[in-house]
Short mmCIF file of C-alpha atoms and ligand atoms in Angstrom, two decimals:
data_model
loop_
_atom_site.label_atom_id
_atom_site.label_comp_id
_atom_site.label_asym_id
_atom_site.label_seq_id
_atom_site.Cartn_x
_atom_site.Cartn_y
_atom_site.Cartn_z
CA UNK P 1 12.50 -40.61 -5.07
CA UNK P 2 13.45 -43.70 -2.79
CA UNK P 3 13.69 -46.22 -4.83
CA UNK P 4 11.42 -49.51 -3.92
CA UNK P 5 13.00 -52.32 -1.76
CA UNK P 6 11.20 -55.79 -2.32
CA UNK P 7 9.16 -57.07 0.16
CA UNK P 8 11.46 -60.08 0.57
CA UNK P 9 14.24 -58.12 1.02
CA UNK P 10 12.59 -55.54 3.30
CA UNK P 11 11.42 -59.31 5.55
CA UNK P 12 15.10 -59.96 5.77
CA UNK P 13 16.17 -56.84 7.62
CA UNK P 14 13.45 -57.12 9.74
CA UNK P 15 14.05 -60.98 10.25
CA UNK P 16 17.70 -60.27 11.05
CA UNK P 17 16.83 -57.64 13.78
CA UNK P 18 14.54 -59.96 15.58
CA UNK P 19 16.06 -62.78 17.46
CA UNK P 20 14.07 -65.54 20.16
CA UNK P 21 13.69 -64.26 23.29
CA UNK P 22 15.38 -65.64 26.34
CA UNK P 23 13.20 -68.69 27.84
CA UNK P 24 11.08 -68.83 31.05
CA UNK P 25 9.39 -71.10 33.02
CA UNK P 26 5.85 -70.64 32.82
CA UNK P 27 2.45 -72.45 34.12
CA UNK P 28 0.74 -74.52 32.15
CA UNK P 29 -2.78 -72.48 31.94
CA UNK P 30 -0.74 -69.62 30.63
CA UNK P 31 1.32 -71.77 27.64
CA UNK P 32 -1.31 -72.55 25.04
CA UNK P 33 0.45 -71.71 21.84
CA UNK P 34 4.47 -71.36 23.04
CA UNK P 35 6.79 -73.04 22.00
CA UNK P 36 8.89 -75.03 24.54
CA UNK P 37 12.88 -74.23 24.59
CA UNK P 38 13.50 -77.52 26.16
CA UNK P 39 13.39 -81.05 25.34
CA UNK P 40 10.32 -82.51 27.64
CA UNK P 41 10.87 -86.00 29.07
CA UNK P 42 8.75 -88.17 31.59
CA UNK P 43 9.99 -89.14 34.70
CA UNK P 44 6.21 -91.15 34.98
CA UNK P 45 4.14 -93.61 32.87
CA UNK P 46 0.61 -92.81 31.16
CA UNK P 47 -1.35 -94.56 32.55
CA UNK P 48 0.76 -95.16 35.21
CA UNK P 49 -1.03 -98.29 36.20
CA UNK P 50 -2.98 -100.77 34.52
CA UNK P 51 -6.20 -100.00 34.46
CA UNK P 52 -9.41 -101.35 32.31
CA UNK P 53 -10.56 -99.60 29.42
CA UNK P 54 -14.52 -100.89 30.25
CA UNK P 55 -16.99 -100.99 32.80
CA UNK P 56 -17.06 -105.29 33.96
CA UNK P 57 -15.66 -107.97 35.13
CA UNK P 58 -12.11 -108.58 36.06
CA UNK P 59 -11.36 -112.01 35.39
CA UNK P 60 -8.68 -114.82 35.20
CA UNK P 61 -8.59 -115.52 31.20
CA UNK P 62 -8.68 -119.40 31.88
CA UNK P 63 -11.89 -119.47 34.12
CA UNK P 64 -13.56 -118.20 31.07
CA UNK P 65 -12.44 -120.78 28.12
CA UNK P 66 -15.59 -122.70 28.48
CA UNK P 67 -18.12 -119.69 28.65
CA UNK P 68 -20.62 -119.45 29.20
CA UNK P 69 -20.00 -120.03 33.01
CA UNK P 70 -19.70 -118.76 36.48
CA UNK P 71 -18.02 -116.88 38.24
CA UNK P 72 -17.75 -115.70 42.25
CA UNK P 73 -17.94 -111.96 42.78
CA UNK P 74 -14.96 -111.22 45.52
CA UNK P 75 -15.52 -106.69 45.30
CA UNK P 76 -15.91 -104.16 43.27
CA UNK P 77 -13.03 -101.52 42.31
CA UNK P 78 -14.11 -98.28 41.60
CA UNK P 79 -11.84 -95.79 40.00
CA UNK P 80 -9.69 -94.19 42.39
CA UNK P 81 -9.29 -97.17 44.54
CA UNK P 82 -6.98 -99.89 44.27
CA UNK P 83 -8.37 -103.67 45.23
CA UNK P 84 -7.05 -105.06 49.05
CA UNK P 85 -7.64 -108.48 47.59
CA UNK P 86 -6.89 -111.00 44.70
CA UNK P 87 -8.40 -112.46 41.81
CA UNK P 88 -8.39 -115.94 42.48
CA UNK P 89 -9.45 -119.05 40.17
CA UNK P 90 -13.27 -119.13 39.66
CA UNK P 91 -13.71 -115.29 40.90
CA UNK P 92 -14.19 -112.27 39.48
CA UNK P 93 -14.18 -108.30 40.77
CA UNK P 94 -16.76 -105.99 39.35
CA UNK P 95 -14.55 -102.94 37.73
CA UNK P 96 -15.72 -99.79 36.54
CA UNK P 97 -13.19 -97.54 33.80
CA UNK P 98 -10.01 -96.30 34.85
CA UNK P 99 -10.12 -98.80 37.64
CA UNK P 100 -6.79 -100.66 38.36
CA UNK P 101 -6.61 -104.37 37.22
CA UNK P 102 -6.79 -106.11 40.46
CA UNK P 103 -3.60 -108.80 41.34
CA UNK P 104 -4.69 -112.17 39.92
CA UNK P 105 -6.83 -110.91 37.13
CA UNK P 106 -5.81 -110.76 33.38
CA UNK P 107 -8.12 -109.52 31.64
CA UNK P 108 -11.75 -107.46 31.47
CA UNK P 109 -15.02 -108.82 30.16
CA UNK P 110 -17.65 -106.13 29.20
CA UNK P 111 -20.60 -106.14 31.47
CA UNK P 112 -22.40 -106.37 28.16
CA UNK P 113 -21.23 -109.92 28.22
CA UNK P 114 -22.13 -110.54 31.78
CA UNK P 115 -25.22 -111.34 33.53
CA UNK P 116 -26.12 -110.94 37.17
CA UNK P 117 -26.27 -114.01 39.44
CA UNK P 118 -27.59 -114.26 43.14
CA UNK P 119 -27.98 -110.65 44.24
CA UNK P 120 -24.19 -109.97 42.60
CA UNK P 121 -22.51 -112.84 44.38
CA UNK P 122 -21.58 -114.31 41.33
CA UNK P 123 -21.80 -113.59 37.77
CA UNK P 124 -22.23 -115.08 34.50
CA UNK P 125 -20.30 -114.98 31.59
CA UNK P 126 -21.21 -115.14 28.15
CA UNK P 127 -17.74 -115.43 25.63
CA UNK P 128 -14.25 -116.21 26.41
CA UNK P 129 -11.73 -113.57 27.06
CA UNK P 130 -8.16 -113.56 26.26
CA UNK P 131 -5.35 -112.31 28.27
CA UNK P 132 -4.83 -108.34 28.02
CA UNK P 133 -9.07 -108.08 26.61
CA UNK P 134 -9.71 -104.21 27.22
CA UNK P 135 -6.57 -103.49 29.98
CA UNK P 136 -4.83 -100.48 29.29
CA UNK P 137 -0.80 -101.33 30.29
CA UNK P 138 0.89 -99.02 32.37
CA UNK P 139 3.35 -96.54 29.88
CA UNK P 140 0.98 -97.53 27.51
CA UNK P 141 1.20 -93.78 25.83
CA UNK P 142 3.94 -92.13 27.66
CA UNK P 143 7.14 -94.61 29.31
CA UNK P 144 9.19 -93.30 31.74
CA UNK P 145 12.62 -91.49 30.34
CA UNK P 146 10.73 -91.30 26.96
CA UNK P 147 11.15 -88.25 25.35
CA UNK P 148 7.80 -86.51 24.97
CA UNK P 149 8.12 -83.23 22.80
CA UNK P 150 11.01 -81.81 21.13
CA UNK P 151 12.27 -78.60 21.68
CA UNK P 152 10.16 -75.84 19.46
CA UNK P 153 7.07 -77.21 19.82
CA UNK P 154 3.84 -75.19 19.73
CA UNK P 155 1.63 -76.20 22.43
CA UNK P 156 -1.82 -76.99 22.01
CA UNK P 157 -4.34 -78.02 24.25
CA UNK P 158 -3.66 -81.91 23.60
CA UNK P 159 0.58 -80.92 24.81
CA UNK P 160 -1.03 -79.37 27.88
CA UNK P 161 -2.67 -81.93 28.75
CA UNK P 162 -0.08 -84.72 28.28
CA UNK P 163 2.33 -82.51 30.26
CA UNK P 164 -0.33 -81.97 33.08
CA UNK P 165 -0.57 -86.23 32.42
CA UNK P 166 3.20 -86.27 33.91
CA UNK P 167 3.18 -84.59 36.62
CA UNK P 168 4.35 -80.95 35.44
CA UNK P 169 3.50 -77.27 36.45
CA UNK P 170 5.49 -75.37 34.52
CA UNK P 171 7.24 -76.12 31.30
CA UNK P 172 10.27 -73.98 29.77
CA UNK P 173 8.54 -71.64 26.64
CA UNK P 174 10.12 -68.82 24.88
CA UNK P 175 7.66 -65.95 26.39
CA UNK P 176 4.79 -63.91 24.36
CA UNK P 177 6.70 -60.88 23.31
CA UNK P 178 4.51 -57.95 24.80
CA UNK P 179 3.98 -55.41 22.07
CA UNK P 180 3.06 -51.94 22.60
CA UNK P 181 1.11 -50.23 20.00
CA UNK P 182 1.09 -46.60 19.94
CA UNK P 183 -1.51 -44.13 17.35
CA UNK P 184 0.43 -41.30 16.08
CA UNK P 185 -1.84 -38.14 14.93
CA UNK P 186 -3.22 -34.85 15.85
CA UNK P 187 -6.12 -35.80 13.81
CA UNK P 188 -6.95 -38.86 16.41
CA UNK P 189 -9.63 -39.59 18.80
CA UNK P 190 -10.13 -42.15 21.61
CA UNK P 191 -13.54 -43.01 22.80
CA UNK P 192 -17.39 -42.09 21.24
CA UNK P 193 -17.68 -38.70 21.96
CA UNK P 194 -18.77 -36.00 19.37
CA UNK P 195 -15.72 -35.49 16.59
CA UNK P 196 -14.65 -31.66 16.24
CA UNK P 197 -13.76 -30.72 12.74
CA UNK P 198 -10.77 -33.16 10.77
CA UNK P 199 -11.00 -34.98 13.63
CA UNK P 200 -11.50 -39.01 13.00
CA UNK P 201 -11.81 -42.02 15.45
CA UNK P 202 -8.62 -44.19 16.19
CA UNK P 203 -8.97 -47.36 14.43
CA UNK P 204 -5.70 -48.63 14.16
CA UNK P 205 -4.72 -49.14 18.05
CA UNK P 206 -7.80 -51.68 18.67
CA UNK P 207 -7.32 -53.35 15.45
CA UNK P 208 -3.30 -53.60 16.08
CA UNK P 209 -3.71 -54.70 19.50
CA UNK P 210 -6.62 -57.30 18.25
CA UNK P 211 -4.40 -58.70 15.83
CA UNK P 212 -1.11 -58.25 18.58
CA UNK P 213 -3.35 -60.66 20.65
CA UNK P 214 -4.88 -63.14 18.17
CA UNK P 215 -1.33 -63.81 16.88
CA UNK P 216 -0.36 -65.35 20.62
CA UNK P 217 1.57 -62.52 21.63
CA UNK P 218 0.76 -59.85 25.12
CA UNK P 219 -0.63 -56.22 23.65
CA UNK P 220 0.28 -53.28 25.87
CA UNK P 221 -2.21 -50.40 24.89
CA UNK P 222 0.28 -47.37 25.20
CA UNK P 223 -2.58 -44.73 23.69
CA UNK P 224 -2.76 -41.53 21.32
CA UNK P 225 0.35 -39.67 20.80
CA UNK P 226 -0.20 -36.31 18.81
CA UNK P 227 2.08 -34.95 16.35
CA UNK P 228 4.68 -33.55 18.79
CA UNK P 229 8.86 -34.67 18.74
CA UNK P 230 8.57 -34.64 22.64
CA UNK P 231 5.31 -36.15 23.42
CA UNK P 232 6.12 -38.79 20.35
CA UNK P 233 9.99 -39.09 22.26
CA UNK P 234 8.49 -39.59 25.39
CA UNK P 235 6.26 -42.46 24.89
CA UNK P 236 8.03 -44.74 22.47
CA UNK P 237 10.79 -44.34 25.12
CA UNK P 238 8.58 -45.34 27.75
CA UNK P 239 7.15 -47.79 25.67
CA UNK P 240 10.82 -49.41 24.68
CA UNK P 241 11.09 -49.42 28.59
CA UNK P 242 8.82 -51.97 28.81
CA UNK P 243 8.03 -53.56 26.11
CA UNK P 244 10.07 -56.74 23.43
CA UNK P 245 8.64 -54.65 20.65
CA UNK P 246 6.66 -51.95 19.03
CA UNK P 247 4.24 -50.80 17.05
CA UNK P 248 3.72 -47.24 15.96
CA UNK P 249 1.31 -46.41 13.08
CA UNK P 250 0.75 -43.23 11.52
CA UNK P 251 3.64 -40.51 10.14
CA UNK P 252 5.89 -42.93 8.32
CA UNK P 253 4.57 -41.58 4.50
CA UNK P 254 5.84 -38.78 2.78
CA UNK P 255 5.03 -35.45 2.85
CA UNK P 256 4.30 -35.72 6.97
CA UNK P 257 4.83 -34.01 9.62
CA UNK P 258 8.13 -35.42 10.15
CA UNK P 259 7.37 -35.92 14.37
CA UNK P 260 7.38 -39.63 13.94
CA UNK P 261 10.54 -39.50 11.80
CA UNK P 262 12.57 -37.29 13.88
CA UNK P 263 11.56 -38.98 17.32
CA UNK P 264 12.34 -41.98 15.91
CA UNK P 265 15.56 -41.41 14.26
CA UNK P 266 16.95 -39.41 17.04
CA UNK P 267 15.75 -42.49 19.70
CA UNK P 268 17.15 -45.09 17.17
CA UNK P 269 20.68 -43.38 16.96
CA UNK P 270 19.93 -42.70 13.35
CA UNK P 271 19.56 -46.82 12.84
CA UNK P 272 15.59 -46.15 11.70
CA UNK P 273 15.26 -47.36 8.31
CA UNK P 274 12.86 -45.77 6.15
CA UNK P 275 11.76 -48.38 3.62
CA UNK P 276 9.35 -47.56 0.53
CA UNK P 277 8.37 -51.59 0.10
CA UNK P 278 7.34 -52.72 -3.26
CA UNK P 279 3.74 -53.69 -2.05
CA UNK P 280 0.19 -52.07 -2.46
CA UNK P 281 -0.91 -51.01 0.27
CA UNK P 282 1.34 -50.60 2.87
CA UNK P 283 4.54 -49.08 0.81
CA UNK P 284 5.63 -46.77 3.61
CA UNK P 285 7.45 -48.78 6.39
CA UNK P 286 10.29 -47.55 9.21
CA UNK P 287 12.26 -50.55 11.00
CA UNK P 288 14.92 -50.17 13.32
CA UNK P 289 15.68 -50.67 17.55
CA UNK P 290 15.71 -48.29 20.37
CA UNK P 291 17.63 -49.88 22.93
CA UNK P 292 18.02 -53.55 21.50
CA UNK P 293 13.75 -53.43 21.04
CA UNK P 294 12.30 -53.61 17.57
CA UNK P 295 10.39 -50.82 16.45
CA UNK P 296 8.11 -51.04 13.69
CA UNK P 297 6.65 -47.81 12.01
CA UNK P 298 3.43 -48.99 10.46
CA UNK P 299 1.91 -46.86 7.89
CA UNK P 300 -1.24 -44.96 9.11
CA UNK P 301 -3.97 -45.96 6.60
CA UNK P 302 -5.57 -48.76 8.67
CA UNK P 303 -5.89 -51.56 5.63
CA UNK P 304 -1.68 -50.46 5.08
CA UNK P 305 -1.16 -50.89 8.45
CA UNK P 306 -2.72 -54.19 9.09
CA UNK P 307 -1.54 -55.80 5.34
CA UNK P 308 2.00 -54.37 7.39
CA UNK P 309 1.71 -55.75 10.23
CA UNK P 310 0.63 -59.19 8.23
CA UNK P 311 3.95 -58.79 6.26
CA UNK P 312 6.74 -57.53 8.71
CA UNK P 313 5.25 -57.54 12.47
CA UNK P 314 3.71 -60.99 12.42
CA UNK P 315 6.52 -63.08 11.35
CA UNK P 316 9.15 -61.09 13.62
CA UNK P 317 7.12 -61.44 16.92
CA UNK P 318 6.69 -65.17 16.07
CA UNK P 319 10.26 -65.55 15.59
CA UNK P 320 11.00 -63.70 18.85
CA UNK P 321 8.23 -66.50 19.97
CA UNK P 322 10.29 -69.16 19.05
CA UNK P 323 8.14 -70.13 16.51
CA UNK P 324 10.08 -72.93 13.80
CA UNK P 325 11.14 -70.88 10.61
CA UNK P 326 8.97 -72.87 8.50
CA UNK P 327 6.07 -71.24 10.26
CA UNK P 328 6.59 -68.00 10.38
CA UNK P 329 4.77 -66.65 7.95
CA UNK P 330 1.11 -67.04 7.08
CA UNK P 331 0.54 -69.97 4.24
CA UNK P 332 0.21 -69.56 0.97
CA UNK P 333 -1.33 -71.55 -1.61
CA UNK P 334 -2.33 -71.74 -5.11
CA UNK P 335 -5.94 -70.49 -5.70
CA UNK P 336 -8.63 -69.84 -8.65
CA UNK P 337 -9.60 -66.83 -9.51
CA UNK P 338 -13.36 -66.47 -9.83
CA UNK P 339 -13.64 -63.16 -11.20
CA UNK P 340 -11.20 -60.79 -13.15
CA UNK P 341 -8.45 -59.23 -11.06
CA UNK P 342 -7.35 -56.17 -13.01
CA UNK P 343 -4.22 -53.56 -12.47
CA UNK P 344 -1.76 -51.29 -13.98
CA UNK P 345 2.46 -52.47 -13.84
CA UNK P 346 3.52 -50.40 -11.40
CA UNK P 347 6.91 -52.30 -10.06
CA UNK P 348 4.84 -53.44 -6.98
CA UNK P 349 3.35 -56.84 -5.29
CA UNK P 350 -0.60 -56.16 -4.73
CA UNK P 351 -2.07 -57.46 -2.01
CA UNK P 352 -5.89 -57.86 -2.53
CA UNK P 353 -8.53 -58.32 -0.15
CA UNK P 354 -10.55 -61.25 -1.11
CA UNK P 355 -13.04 -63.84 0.47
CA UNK P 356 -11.31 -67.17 -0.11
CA UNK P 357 -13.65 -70.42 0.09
CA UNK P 358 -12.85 -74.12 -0.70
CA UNK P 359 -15.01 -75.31 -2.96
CA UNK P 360 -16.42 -79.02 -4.07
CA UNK P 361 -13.54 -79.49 -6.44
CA UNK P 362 -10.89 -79.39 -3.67
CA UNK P 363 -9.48 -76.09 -4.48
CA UNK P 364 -9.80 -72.32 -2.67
CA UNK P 365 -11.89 -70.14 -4.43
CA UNK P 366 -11.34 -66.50 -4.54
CA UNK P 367 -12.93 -63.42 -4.88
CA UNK P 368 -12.59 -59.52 -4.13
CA UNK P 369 -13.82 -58.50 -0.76
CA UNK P 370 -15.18 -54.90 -2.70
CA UNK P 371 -12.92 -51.51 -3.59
CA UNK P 372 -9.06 -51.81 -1.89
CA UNK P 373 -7.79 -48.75 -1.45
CA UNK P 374 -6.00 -48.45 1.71
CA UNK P 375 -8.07 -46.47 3.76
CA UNK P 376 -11.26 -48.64 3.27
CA UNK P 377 -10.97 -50.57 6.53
CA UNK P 378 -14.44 -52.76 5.88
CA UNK P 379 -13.18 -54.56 2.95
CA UNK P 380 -10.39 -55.74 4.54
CA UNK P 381 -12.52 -56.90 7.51
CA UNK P 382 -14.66 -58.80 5.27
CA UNK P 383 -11.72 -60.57 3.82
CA UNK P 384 -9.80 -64.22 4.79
CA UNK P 385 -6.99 -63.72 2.39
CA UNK P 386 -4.94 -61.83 0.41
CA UNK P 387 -4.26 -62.44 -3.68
CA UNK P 388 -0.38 -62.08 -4.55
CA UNK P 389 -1.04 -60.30 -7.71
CA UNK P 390 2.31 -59.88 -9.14
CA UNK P 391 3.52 -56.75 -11.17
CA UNK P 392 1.87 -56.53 -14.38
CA UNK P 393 -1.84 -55.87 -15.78
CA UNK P 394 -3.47 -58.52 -13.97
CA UNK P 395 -5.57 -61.97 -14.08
CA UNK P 396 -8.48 -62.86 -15.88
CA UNK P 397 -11.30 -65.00 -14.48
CA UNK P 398 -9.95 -68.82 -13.76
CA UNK P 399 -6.23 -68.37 -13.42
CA UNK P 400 -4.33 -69.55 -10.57
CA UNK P 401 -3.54 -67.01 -8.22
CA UNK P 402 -0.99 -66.88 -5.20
CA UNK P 403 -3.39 -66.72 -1.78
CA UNK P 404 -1.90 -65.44 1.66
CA UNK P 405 -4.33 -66.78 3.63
CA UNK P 406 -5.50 -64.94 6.71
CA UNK P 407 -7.60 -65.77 10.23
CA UNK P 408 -10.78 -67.79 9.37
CA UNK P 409 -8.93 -69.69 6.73
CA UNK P 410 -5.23 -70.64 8.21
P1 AMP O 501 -0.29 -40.98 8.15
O1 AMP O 501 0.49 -42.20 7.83
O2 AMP O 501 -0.07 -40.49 9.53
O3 AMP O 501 -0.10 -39.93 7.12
O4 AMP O 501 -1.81 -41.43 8.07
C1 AMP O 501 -2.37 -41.87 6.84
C2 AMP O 501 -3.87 -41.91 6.95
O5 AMP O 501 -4.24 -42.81 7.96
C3 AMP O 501 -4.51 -40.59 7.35
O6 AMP O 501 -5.73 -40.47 6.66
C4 AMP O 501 -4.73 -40.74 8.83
O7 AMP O 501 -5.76 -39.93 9.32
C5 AMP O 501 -5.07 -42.19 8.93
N1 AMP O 501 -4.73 -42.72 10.24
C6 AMP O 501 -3.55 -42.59 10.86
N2 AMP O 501 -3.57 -43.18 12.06
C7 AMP O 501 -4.82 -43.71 12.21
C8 AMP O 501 -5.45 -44.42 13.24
N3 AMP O 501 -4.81 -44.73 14.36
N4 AMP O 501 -6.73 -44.82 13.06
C9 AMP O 501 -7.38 -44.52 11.91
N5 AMP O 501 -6.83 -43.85 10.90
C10 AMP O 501 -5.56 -43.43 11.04
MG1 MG O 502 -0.31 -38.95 10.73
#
């Protein structure tokens, strides 16, 4: 028997295999969650005037020392116009947000502090202002020449919008890497039609893909392939064609049909490595490249598959992302068990479903999300982590467990 390479280890070769891809420009509505390849500075100031921060009066600090008093009304500046006159001594412009400070004027009083005089010829005011009340400089939160984000940073909607702030269209991101995801089986079925005898429905494509696109990164749906050297040759060469990476699940256990093994190896040059990982599920994992594009061989079972994915595919494709190293993998933190987890020492890492909550005393709760073998798709969907159960006979209730945590929780 093969003996058991540890997960860590089995990470590494994966890791090593999977380098950033080459940078792009790309458009802003398209770069929510990249991470930029260059350093972004301003060649512009936010706000690149200065402009009040309140709807009222623009005034000349001085007139006001003696408030309450008077002042002449000389306009009004709306935002999105600029004032044709000046603030003089004993005047004042009405001035709504975002407005420019008009020349002569040094500060903003609230309208809340103002009354209206005469029709709104003139204008009364109630407190003193001092110079700079309520104006928002100019480069106030981004100077020209200032460097705004680093290179490898993950954008989020607040980046987007600062870059939009400065004037940019595109920004340079390491792309999404588009991953394929093939379904390996004769047994497989696409669609809701009637199943024929050992037939089953394919679970693992819309599930891969789902996860493929919730990760940040472009699916490409390349189908069913049955159980067949050629057909199996012929699409993951297609796929490598046009895809950064793929994902194949199904034929990668023992005791096979060797299709998915023989395509592979033969397509890989005899590269494919044919890992038995010391993890539960998801033991049976193939790793190699076909043309310089990683190809992961995802056990079948769909829990194995997506605990695989979790563990090899995820981290890979975010490095490929550009994603910092420190990031790459899901977190994990230290978490209480609420109920017995029990199992036998069997040299492997379990991985066990569990609904996760943070509870009133600050730390994440966890429980088993129902029966885990790998085939039972609906406790895995029901979970937000995975427990690290380490080699051995188990926890009892109120240790501290190692927690991978998953969507809904990271
Ligand atoms: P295999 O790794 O091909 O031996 O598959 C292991 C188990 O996973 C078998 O019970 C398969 O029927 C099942 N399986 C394989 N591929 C899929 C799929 N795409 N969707 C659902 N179940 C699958
Ligand atoms: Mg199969």
């Amino acid at each position: 028997m093969t003996a058991l390479v540890a997960l860590d280890a089995a990470v590494e070769r994966v890791m090593a295999a999977c380098r950033p891809l080459e940078p792009v420009g790309m458009a802003l509505a398209d770069a929510l969650g990249c991470v930029t390849a260059e350093d972004v500075t301003s060649g512009e100031s936010i706000p690149p005037f200065a402009n009040t921060a309140m709807d009222g009066y623009a005034v000349r600090a001085a007139d006001t020392a003696g408030a309450p008093t008077e002042l002449e009304v000389v306009g009004t500046i709306a935002a999105g116009s600029a004032a044709s006159f000046v603030v003089g001594p004993g005047q004042a412009a009405r001035i709504m947000t975002g407005a420019p400070i008009p020349d002569g004027a040094d500060a903003i009083v609230m309208v809340e502090r103002t009354t209206v005089l005469d029709g709104g010829r003139r204008v009364s005011v109630s407190t003193p202002a001092g110079v700079g009340d309520h104006v928002r400089p100019a480069g106030e939160d981004v100077a020209p020449g200032q460097l705004v984000f680093e290179a490898g940073t993950v954008l989020g909607p607040g980046h987007l919008g600062v870059l939009a702030s400065i004037g940019r269209q595109t920004v340079c991101v390491r792309p999404r890497p588009r991953v394929g995801v093939l379904s390996t089986g004769d047994e497989l079925v696409a669609g809701g039609g009637p199943l024929l005898p050992g037939q089953i429905r394919d679970s693992n494509r819309i599930t891969l893909l789902a996860l493929v696109a919730g990760s940040g990164f472009e699916p490409v749906d390349l189908g069913i392939c049955p159980d067949d050297e050629s057909h199996l040759s012929g699409a993951i060469s297609h796929a490598v064609e046009r895809c950064d990476a793929v994902l194949t699940s199904g034929g990668v256990s023992v005791g096979d049909f060797d299709f998915v093994k023989v395509a592979l190896d033969r397509l890989s040059g005899g590269t494919m490595q044919w890992m038995q990982v010391a993890i539960k599920p998801a033991k049976p994992f193939a790793f190699g490249t076909i043309e310089g594009v990683p190809v992961f061989g995802l056990p079948g079972n769909p829990v194995s598959s997506m605990v695989s994915f979790e563990c090899f595919a995820r981290p890979a494709l975010r490095q490929m992302m550009g994603h910092p190293e420190s990031s790459l993998s899901r977190p994990r933190v230290r978490g209480i068990a609420d109920e017995e987890f029990r199992r036998g020492a069997d040299g492997k890492l379990h991985l066990v479903r569990v609904l996760a909550r943070w509870q009133g005393d600050g730390r994440l709760h966890v429980r088993s999300s129902g029966p885990q073998a790998s085939n039972l798709l609906r406790t895995m969907a029901l979970a937000n982590a995975l427990v690290l159960l380490p080699d051995g006979d188990g926890v009892k209730s109120g240790a501290e467990v190692e927690v991978l945590l998953l969507d809904g929780l990271s």
